[in-house]
PDB file of C-alpha atoms in Angstrom:
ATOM      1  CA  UNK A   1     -33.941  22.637 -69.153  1.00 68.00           C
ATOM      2  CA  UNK A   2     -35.479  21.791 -66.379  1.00 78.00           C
ATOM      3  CA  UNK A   3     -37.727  19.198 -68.830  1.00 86.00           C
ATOM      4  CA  UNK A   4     -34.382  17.805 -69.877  1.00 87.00           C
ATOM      5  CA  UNK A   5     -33.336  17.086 -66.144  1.00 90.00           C
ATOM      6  CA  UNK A   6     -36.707  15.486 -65.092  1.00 92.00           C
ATOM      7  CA  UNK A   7     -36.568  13.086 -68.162  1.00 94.00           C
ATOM      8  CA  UNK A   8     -33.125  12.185 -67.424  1.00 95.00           C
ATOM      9  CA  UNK A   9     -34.056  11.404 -63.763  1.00 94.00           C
ATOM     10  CA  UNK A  10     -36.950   9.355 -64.574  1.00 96.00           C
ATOM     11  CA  UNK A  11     -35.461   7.194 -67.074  1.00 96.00           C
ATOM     12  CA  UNK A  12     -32.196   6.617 -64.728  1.00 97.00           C
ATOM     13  CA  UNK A  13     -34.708   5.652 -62.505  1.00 97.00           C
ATOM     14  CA  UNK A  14     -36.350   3.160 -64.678  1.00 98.00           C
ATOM     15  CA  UNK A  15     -33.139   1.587 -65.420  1.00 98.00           C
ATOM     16  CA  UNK A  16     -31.851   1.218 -61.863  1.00 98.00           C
ATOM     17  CA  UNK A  17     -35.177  -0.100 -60.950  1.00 98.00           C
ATOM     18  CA  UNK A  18     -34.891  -3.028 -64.050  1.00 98.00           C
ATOM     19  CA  UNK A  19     -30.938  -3.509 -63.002  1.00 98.00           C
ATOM     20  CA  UNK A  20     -31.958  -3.707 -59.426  1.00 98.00           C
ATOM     21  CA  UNK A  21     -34.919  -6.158 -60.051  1.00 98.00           C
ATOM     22  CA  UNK A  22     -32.178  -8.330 -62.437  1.00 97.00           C
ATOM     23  CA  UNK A  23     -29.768  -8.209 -59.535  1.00 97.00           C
ATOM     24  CA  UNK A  24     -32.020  -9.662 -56.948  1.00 97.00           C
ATOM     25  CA  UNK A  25     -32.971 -12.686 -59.026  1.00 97.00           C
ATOM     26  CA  UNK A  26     -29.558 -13.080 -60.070  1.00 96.00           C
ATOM     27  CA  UNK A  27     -28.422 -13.139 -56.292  1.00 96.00           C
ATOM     28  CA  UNK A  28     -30.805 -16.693 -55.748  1.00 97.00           C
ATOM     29  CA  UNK A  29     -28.780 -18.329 -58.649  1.00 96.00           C
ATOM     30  CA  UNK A  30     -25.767 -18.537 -55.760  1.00 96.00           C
ATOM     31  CA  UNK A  31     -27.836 -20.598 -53.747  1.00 97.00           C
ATOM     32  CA  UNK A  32     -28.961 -22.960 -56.479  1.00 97.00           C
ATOM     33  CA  UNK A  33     -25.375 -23.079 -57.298  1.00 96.00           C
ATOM     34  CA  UNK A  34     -24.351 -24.226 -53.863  1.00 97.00           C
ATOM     35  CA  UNK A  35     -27.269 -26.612 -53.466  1.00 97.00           C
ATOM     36  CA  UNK A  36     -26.585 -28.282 -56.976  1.00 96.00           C
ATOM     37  CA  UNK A  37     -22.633 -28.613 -55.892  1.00 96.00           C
ATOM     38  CA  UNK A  38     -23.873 -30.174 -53.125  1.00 96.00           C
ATOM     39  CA  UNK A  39     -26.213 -32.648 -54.676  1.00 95.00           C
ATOM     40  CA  UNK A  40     -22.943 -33.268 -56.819  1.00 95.00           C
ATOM     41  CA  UNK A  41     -20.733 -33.955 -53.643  1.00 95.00           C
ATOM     42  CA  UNK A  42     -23.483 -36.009 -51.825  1.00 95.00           C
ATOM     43  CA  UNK A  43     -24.259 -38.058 -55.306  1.00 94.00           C
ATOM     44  CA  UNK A  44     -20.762 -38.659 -56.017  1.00 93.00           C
ATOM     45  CA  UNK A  45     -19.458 -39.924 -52.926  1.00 93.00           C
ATOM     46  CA  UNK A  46     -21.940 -41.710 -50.961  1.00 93.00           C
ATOM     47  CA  UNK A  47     -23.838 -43.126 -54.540  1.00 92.00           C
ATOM     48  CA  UNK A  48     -20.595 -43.333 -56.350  1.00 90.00           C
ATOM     49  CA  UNK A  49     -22.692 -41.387 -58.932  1.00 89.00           C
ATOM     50  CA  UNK A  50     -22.259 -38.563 -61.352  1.00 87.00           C
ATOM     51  CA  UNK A  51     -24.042 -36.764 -64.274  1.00 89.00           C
ATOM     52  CA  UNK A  52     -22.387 -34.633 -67.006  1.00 91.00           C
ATOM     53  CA  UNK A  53     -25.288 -32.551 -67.018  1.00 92.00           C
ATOM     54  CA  UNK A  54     -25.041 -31.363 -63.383  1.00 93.00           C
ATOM     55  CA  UNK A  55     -21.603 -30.684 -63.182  1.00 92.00           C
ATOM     56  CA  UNK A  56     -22.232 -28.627 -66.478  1.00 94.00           C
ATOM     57  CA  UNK A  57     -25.403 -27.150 -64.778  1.00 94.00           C
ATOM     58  CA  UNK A  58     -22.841 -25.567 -62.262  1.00 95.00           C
ATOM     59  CA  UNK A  59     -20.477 -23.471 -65.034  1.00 94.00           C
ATOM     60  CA  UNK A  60     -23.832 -22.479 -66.259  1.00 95.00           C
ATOM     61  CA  UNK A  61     -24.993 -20.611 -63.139  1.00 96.00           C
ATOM     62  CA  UNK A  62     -21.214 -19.423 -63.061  1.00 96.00           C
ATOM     63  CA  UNK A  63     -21.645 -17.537 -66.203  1.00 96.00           C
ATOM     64  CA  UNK A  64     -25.061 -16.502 -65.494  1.00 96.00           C
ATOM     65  CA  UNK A  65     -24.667 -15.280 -61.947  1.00 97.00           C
ATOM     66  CA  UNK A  66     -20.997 -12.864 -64.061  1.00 96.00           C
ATOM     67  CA  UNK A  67     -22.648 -12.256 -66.814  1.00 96.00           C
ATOM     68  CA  UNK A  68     -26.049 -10.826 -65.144  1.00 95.00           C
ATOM     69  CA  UNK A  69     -24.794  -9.712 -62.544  1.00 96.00           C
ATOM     70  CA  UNK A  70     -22.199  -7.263 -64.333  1.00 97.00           C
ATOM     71  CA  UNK A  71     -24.706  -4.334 -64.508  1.00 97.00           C
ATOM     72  CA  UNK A  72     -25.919  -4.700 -61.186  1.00 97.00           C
ATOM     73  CA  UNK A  73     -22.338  -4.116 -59.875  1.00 96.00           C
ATOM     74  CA  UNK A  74     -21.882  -1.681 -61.762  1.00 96.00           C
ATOM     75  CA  UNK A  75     -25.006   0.157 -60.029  1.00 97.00           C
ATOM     76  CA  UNK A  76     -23.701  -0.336 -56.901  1.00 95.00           C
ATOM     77  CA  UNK A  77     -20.402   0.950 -58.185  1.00 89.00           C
ATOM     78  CA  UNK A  78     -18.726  -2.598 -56.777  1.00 87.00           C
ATOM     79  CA  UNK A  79     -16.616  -2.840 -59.574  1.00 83.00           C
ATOM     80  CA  UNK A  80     -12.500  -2.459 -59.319  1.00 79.00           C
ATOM     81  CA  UNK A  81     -11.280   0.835 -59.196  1.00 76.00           C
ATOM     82  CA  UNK A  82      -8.225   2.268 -58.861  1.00 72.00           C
ATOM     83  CA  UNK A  83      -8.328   5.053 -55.977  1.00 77.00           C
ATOM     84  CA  UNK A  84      -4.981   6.207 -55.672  1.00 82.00           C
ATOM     85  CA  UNK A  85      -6.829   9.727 -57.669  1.00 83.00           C
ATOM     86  CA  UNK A  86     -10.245   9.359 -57.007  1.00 85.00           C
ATOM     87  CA  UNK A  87     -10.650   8.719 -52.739  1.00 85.00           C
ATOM     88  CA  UNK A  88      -8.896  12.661 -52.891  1.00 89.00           C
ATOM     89  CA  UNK A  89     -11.425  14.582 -54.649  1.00 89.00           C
ATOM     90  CA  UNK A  90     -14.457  16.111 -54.105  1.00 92.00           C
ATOM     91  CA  UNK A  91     -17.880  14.839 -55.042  1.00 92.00           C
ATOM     92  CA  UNK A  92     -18.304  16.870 -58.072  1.00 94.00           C
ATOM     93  CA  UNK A  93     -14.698  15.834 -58.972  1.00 94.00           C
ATOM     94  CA  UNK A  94     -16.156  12.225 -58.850  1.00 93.00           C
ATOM     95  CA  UNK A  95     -18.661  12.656 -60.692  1.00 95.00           C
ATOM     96  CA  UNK A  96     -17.078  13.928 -63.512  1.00 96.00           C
ATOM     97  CA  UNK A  97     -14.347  11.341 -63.322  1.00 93.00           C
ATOM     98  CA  UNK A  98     -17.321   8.542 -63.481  1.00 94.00           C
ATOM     99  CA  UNK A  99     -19.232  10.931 -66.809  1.00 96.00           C
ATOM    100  CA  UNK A 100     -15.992  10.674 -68.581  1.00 96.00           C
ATOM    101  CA  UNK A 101     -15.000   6.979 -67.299  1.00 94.00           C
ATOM    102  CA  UNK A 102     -18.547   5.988 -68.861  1.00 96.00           C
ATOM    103  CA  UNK A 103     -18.666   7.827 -71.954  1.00 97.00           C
ATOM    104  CA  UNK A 104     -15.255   7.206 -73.279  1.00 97.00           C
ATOM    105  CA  UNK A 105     -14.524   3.650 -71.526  1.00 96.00           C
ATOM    106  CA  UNK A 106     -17.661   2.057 -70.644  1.00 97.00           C
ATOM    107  CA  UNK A 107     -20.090   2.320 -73.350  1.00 98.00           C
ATOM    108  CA  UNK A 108     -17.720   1.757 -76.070  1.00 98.00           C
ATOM    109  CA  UNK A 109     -16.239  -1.059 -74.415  1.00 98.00           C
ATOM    110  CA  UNK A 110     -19.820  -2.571 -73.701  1.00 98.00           C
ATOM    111  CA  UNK A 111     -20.427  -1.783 -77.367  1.00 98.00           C
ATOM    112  CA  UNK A 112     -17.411  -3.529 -78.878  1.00 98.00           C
ATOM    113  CA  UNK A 113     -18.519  -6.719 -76.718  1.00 98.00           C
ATOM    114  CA  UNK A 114     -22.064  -6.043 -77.963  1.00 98.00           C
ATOM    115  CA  UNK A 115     -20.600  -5.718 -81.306  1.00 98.00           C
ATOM    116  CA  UNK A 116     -17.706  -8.312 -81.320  1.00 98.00           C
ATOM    117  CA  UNK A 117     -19.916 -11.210 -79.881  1.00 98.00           C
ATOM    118  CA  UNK A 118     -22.939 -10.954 -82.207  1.00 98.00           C
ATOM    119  CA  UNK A 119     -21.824 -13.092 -84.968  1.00 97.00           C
ATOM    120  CA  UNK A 120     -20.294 -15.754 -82.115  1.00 97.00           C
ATOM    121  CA  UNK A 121     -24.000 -15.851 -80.752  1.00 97.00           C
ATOM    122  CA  UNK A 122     -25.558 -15.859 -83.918  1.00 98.00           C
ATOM    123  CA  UNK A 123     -23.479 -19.221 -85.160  1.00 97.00           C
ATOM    124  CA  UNK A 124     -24.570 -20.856 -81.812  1.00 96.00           C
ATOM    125  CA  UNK A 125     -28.176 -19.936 -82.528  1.00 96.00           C
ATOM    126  CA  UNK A 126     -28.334 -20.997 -85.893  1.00 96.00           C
ATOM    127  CA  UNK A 127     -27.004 -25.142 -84.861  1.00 95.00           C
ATOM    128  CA  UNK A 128     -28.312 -24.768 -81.633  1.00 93.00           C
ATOM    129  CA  UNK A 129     -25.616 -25.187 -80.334  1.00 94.00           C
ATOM    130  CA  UNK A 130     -25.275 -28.196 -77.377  1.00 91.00           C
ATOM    131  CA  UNK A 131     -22.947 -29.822 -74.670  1.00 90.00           C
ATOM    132  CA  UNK A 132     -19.809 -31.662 -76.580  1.00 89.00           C
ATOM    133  CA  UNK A 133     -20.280 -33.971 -73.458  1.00 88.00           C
ATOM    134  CA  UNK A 134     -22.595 -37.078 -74.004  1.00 87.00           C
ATOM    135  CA  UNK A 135     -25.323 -36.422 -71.339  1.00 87.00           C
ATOM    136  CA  UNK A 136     -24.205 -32.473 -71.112  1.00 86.00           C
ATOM    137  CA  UNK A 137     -26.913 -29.689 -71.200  1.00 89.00           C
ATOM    138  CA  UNK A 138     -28.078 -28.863 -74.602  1.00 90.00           C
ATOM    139  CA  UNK A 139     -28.587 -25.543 -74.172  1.00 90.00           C
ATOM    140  CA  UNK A 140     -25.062 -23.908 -75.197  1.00 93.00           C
ATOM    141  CA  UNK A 141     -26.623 -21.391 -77.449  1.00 95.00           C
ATOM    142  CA  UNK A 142     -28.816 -19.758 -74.428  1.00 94.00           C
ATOM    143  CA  UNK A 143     -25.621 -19.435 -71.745  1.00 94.00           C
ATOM    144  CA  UNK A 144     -24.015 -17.984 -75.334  1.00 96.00           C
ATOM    145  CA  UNK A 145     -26.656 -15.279 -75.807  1.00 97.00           C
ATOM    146  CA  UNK A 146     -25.902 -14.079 -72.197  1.00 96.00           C
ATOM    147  CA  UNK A 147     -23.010 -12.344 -73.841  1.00 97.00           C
ATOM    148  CA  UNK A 148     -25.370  -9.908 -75.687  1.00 98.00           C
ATOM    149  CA  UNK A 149     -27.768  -9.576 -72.331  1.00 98.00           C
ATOM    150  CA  UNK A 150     -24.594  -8.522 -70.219  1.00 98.00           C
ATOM    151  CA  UNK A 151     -23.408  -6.062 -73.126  1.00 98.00           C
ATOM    152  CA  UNK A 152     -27.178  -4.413 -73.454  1.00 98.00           C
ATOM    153  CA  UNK A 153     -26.989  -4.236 -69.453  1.00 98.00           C
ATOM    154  CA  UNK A 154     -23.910  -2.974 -69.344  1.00 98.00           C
ATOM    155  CA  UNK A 155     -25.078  -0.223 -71.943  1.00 98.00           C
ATOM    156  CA  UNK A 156     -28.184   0.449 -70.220  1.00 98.00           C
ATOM    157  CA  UNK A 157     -26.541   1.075 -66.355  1.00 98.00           C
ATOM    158  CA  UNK A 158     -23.657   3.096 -68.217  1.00 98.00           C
ATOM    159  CA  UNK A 159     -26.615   4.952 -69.407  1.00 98.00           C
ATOM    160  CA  UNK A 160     -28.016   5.573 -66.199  1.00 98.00           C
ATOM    161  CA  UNK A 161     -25.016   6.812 -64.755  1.00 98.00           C
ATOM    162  CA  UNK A 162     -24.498   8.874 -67.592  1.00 97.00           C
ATOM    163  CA  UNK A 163     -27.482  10.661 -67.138  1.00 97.00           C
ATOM    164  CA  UNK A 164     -27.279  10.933 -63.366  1.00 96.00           C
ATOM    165  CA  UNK A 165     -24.144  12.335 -63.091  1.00 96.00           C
ATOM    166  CA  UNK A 166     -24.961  14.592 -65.919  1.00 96.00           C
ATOM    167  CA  UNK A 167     -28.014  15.679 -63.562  1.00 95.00           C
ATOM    168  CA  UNK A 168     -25.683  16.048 -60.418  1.00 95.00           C
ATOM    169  CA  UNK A 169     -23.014  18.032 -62.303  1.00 94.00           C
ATOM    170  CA  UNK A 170     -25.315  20.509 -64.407  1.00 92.00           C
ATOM    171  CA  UNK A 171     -28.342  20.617 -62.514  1.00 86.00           C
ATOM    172  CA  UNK A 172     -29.159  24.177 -60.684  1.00 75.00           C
ATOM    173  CA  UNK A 173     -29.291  23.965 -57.303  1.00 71.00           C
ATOM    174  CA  UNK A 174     -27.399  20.848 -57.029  1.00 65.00           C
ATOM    175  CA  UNK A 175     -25.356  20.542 -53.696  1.00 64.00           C
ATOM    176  CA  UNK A 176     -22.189  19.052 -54.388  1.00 57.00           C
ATOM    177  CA  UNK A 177     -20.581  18.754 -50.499  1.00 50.00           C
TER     178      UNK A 177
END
């Protein structure tokens, strides 16, 4: 058993670690977000200029910054939640509220979007997909396939939590306050 435990820690570990790593490159994509808006703002009123592309470049980083950064909220458990229930009870309470929430909510809701998006991707993939917009970005297909990299994230922190609270809820010894 105790085998069973030390796996489980080290690959929640593993996982955080990646989703944590993700997170923090994710965060810098706000800043190039604000410094591209401003370049926009700057461009288009003292040049009187403006580029499809840019302005594009913007709802790009949007999606990214959501779409990445799904899993590392999750981590940090920054996600809505409704507390009415949950602020009450105790940790081990929690903890079985968040097993359950993951097993029978997350994960197959990160599945079906897994699942449900694949063939959407796939399409965009196989014209490479590009801006409508003359002079947008070309690169439709890649901000498309972000759908699948949020779903396996999602999957993979619902994972980790799985297995941690499994640890903190079955574990001997475990001190649950």
């Amino acid at each position: 058993m105790f085998l069973f435990f030390s796996f489980f820690k080290r690959s929640a570990h593993a996982i955080d670690s990646l989703i944590e790593r993700i997170g923090r490159f994710v965060s810098w994509l706000t800043l190039v977000m604000v410094l591209v808006t401003f370049c926009i703002v700057l461009l288009r009123y003292l040049f009187d200029l403006s580029w499809v592309m840019m302005q594009e470049s913007i709802i790009y980083l949007h999606g990214l910054v959501f779409m990445l950064g799904a899993a590392y909220t999750l981590k940090h458990d920054g996600h809505v939640r409704v507390d009415i229930i949950y602020q009450r009870c105790t940790p081990k309470i929690k903890a079985w509220i968040d097993l359950l929430g993951t097993l029978f909510l997350l994960l197959p809701v990160a599945g079906f979007m897994l699942w449900s998006s694949w063939e959407y991707v796939m399409s965009s993939w196989d014209i490479l997909e590009g801006s409508r917009n003359s002079g947008g970005l070309p690169l439709v297909y890649l901000l498309k396939s972000c759908l699948l990299l949020m779903s396996g994230l999602l999957i993979l922190q619902g994972l980790s939590l799985l297995m941690s609270k499994i640890v903190y809820i079955f574990e001997p010894g475990t001190k649950h306050g």
